[in-house]
Tab-separated table of C-alpha atoms in Angstrom:
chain	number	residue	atom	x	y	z
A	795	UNK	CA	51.606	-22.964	-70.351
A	796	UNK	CA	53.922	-20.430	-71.516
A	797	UNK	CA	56.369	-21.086	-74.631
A	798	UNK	CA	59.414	-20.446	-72.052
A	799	UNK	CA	57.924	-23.682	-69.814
A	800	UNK	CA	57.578	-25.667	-72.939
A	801	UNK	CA	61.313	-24.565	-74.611
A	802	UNK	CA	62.453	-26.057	-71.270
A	803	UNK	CA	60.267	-28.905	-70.847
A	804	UNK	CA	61.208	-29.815	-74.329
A	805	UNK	CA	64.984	-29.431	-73.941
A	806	UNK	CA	64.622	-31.256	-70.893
A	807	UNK	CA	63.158	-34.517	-72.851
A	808	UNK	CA	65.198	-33.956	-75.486
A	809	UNK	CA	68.040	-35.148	-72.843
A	810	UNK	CA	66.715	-37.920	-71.990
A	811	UNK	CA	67.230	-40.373	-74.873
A	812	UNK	CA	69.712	-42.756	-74.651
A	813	UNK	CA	72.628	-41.964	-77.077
A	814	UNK	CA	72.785	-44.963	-78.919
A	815	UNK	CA	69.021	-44.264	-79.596
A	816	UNK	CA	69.682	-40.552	-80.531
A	817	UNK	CA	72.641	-42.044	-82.832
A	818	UNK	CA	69.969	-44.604	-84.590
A	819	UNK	CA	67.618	-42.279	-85.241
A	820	UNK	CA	68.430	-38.350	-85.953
A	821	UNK	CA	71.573	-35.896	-84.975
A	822	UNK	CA	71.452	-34.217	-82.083
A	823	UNK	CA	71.250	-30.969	-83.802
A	824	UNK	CA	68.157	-32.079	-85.427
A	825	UNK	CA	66.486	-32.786	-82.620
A	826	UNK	CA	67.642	-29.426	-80.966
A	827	UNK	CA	66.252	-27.366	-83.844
A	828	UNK	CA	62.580	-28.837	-83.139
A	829	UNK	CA	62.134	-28.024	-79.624
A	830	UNK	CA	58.958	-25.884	-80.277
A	831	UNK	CA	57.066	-28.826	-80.977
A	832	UNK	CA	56.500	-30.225	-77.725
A	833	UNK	CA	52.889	-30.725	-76.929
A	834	UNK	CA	51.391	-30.857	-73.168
A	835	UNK	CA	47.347	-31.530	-72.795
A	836	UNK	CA	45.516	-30.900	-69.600
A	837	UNK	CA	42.506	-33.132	-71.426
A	838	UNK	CA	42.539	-34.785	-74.676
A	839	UNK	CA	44.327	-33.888	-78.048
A	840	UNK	CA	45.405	-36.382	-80.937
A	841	UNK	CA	47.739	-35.577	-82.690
A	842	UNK	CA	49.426	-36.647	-85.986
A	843	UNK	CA	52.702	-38.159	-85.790
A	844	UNK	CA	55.337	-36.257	-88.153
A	845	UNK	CA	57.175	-38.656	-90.846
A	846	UNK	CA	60.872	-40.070	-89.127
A	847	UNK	CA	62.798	-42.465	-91.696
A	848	UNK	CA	65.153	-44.556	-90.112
A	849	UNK	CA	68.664	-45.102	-91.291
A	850	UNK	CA	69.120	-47.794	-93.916
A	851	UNK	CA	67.801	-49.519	-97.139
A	852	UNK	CA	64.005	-49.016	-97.176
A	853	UNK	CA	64.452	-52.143	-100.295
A	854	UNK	CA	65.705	-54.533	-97.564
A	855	UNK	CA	62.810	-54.126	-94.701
A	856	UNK	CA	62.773	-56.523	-91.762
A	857	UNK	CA	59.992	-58.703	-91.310
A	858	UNK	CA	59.223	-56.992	-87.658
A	859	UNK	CA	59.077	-53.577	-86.920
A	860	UNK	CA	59.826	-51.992	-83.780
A	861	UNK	CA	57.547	-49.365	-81.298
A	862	UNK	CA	59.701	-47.848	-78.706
A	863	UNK	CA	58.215	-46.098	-75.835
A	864	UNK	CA	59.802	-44.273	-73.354
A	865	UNK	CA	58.209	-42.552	-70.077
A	866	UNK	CA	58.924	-40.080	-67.318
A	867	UNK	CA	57.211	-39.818	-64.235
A	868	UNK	CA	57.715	-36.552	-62.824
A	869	UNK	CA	54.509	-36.566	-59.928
A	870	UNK	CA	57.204	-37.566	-57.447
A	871	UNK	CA	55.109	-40.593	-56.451
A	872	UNK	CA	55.456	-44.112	-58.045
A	873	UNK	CA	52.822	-44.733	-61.055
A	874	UNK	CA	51.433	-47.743	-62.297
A	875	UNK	CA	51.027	-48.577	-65.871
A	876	UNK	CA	47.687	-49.984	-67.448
A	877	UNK	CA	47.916	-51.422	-71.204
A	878	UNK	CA	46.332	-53.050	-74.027
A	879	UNK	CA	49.248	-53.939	-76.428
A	880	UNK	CA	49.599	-55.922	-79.341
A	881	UNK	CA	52.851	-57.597	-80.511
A	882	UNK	CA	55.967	-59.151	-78.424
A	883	UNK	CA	56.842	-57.106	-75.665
A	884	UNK	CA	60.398	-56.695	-75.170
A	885	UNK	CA	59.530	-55.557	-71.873
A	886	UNK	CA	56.330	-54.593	-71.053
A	887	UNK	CA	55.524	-51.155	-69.306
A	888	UNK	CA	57.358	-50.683	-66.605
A	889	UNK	CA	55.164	-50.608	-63.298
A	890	UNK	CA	55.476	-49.386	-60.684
A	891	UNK	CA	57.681	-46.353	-62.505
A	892	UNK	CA	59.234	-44.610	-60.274
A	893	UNK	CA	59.379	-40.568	-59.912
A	894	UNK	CA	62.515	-38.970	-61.675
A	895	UNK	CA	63.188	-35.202	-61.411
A	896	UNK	CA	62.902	-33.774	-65.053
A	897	UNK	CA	64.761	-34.091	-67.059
A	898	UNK	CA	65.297	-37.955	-66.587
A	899	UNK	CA	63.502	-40.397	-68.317
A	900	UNK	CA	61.703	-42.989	-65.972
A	901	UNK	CA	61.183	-46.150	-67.790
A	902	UNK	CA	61.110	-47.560	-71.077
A	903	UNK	CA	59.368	-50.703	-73.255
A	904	UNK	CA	59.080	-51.636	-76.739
A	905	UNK	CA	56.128	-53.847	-79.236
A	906	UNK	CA	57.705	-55.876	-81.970
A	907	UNK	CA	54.688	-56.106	-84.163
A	908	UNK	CA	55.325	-57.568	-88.098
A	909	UNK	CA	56.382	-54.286	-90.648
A	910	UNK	CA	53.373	-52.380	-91.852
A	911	UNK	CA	50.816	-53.556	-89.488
A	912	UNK	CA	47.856	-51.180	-89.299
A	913	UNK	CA	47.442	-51.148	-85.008
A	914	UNK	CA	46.548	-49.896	-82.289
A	915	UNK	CA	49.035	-49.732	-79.127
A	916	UNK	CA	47.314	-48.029	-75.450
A	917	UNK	CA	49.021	-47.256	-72.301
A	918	UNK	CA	48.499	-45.305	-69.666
A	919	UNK	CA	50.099	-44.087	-66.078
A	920	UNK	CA	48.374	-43.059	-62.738
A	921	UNK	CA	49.175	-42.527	-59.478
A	922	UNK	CA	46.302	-44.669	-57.747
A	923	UNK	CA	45.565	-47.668	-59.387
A	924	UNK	CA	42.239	-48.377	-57.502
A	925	UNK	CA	40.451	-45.100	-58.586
A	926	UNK	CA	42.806	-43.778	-61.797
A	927	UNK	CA	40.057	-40.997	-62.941
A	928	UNK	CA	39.342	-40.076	-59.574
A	929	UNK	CA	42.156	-38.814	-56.582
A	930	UNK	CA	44.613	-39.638	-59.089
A	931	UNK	CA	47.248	-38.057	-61.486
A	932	UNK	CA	46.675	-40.469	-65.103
A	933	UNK	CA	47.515	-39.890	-68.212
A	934	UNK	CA	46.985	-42.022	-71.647
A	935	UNK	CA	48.262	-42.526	-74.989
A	936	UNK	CA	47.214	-44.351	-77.414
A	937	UNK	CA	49.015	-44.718	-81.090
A	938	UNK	CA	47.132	-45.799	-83.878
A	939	UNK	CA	49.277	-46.627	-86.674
A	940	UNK	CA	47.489	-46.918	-90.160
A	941	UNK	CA	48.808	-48.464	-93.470
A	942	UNK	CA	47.478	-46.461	-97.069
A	943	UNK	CA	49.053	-48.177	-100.033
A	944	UNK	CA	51.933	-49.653	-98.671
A	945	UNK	CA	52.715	-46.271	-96.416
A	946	UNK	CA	52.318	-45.942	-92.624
A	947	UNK	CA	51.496	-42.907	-90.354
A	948	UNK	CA	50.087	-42.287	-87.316
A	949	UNK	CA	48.372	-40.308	-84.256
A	950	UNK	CA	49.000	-40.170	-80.717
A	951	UNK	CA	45.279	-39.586	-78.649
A	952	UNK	CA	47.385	-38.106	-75.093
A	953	UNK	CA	44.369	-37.777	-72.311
A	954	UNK	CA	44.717	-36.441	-68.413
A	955	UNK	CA	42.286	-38.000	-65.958
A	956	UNK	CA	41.980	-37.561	-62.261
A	957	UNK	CA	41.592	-35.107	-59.472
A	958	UNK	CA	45.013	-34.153	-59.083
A	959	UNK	CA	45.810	-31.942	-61.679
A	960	UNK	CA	48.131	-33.820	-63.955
A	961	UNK	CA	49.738	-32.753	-67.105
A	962	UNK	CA	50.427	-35.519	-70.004
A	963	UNK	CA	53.265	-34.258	-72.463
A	964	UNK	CA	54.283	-35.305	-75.405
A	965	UNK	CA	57.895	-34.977	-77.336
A	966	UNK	CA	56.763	-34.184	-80.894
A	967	UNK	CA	59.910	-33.506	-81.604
A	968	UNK	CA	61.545	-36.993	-80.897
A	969	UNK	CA	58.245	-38.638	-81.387
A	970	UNK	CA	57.573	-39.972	-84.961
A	971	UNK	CA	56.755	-42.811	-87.150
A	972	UNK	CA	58.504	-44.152	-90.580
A	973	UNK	CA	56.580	-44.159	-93.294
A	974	UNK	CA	58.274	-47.325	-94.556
A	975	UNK	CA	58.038	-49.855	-92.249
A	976	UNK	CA	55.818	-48.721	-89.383
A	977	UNK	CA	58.738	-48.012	-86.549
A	978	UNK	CA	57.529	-45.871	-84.296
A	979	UNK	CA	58.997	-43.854	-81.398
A	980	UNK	CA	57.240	-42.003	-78.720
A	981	UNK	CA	58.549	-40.351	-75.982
A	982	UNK	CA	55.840	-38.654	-73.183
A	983	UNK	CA	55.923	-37.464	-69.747
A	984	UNK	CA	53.507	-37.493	-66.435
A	985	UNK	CA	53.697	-34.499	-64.227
């Protein structure tokens, strides 16, 4: 994938966040500057989430945290989610998801899981439900969020199964964790 595609493809998810979430976590200009980071993966990659504090007193942490997901499907078919999830879902994946033309985002859920809680959250999205590493398009995340002496950070594992050449992405750019209370955000795309 050239860096032109993935300029665009970033910019593209960088448009999709809501504004009030784009308000509660960085500036728009900050996410702007980082739109080299995006990360596609034909297979499997994990990678480490980069460090996102949130707004606020780190002194007076909640006694939940928050992981917000959101998803596009851009196969131009519906997609059906699969998850193992821990926490209260506030929903749960969306499913089906239906097809969006970039760059729109397709669906979104969230985990409230209590702050600093070493987990693991797994999702995925495929285009046949009955056979999802066969004649399908399916991709997976999976974020593992560890705890070291009071501070959090975490990986994303992003895999592509099927027969249908897919491509999983990844905004690194608007996808991060805080390193004080475990709030994560991750933001990926089917294609």
């Amino acid at each position: 994938m050239t860096s032109n595609v993935k300029r665009f493809l970033a910019a593209s998810l960088l448009s999709l966040m809501p504004s009030v979430a784009l308000a509660e976590q960085y500036g728009v200009e900050d996410l702007l500057s980082q739109r080299h980071d995006y990360v596609s993966v034909v297979k499997e990659e994990t990678i480490q989430l980069p460090s996102g504090r949130l707004e606020g007193n780190a002194s007076l942490r909640p006694a939940t945290t928050i992981n917000d997901f959101y998803i596009s499907n851009w196969t131009g078919v519906n997609t059906f989610a699969g998850y193992s999830v821990t926490g209260t879902p506030n929903p749960l994946p969306p499913s089906p998801l239906a097809p969006v033309a970039p760059p729109a985002i397709s669906g979104y859920f969230q985990m409230i899981t209590p702050l600093l809680t070493p987990l693991t959250q797994l999702y995925y999205y495929t285009t046949n439900p009955a056979d999802p590493t066969g004649a399908a398009k399916t991709c997976r995340w999976i974020l593992t969020l560890t705890v070291t002496n009071g501070v959090c950070s975490g990986t994303i594992n992003q895999a592509a199964f099927g027969t249908q050449g897919v491509i999983c992405s990844l905004s690194n750019s608007q996808t991060f964790v805080d390193p004080m209370t475990c709030q994560a955000q991750v933001v990926t795309a089917i294609q």
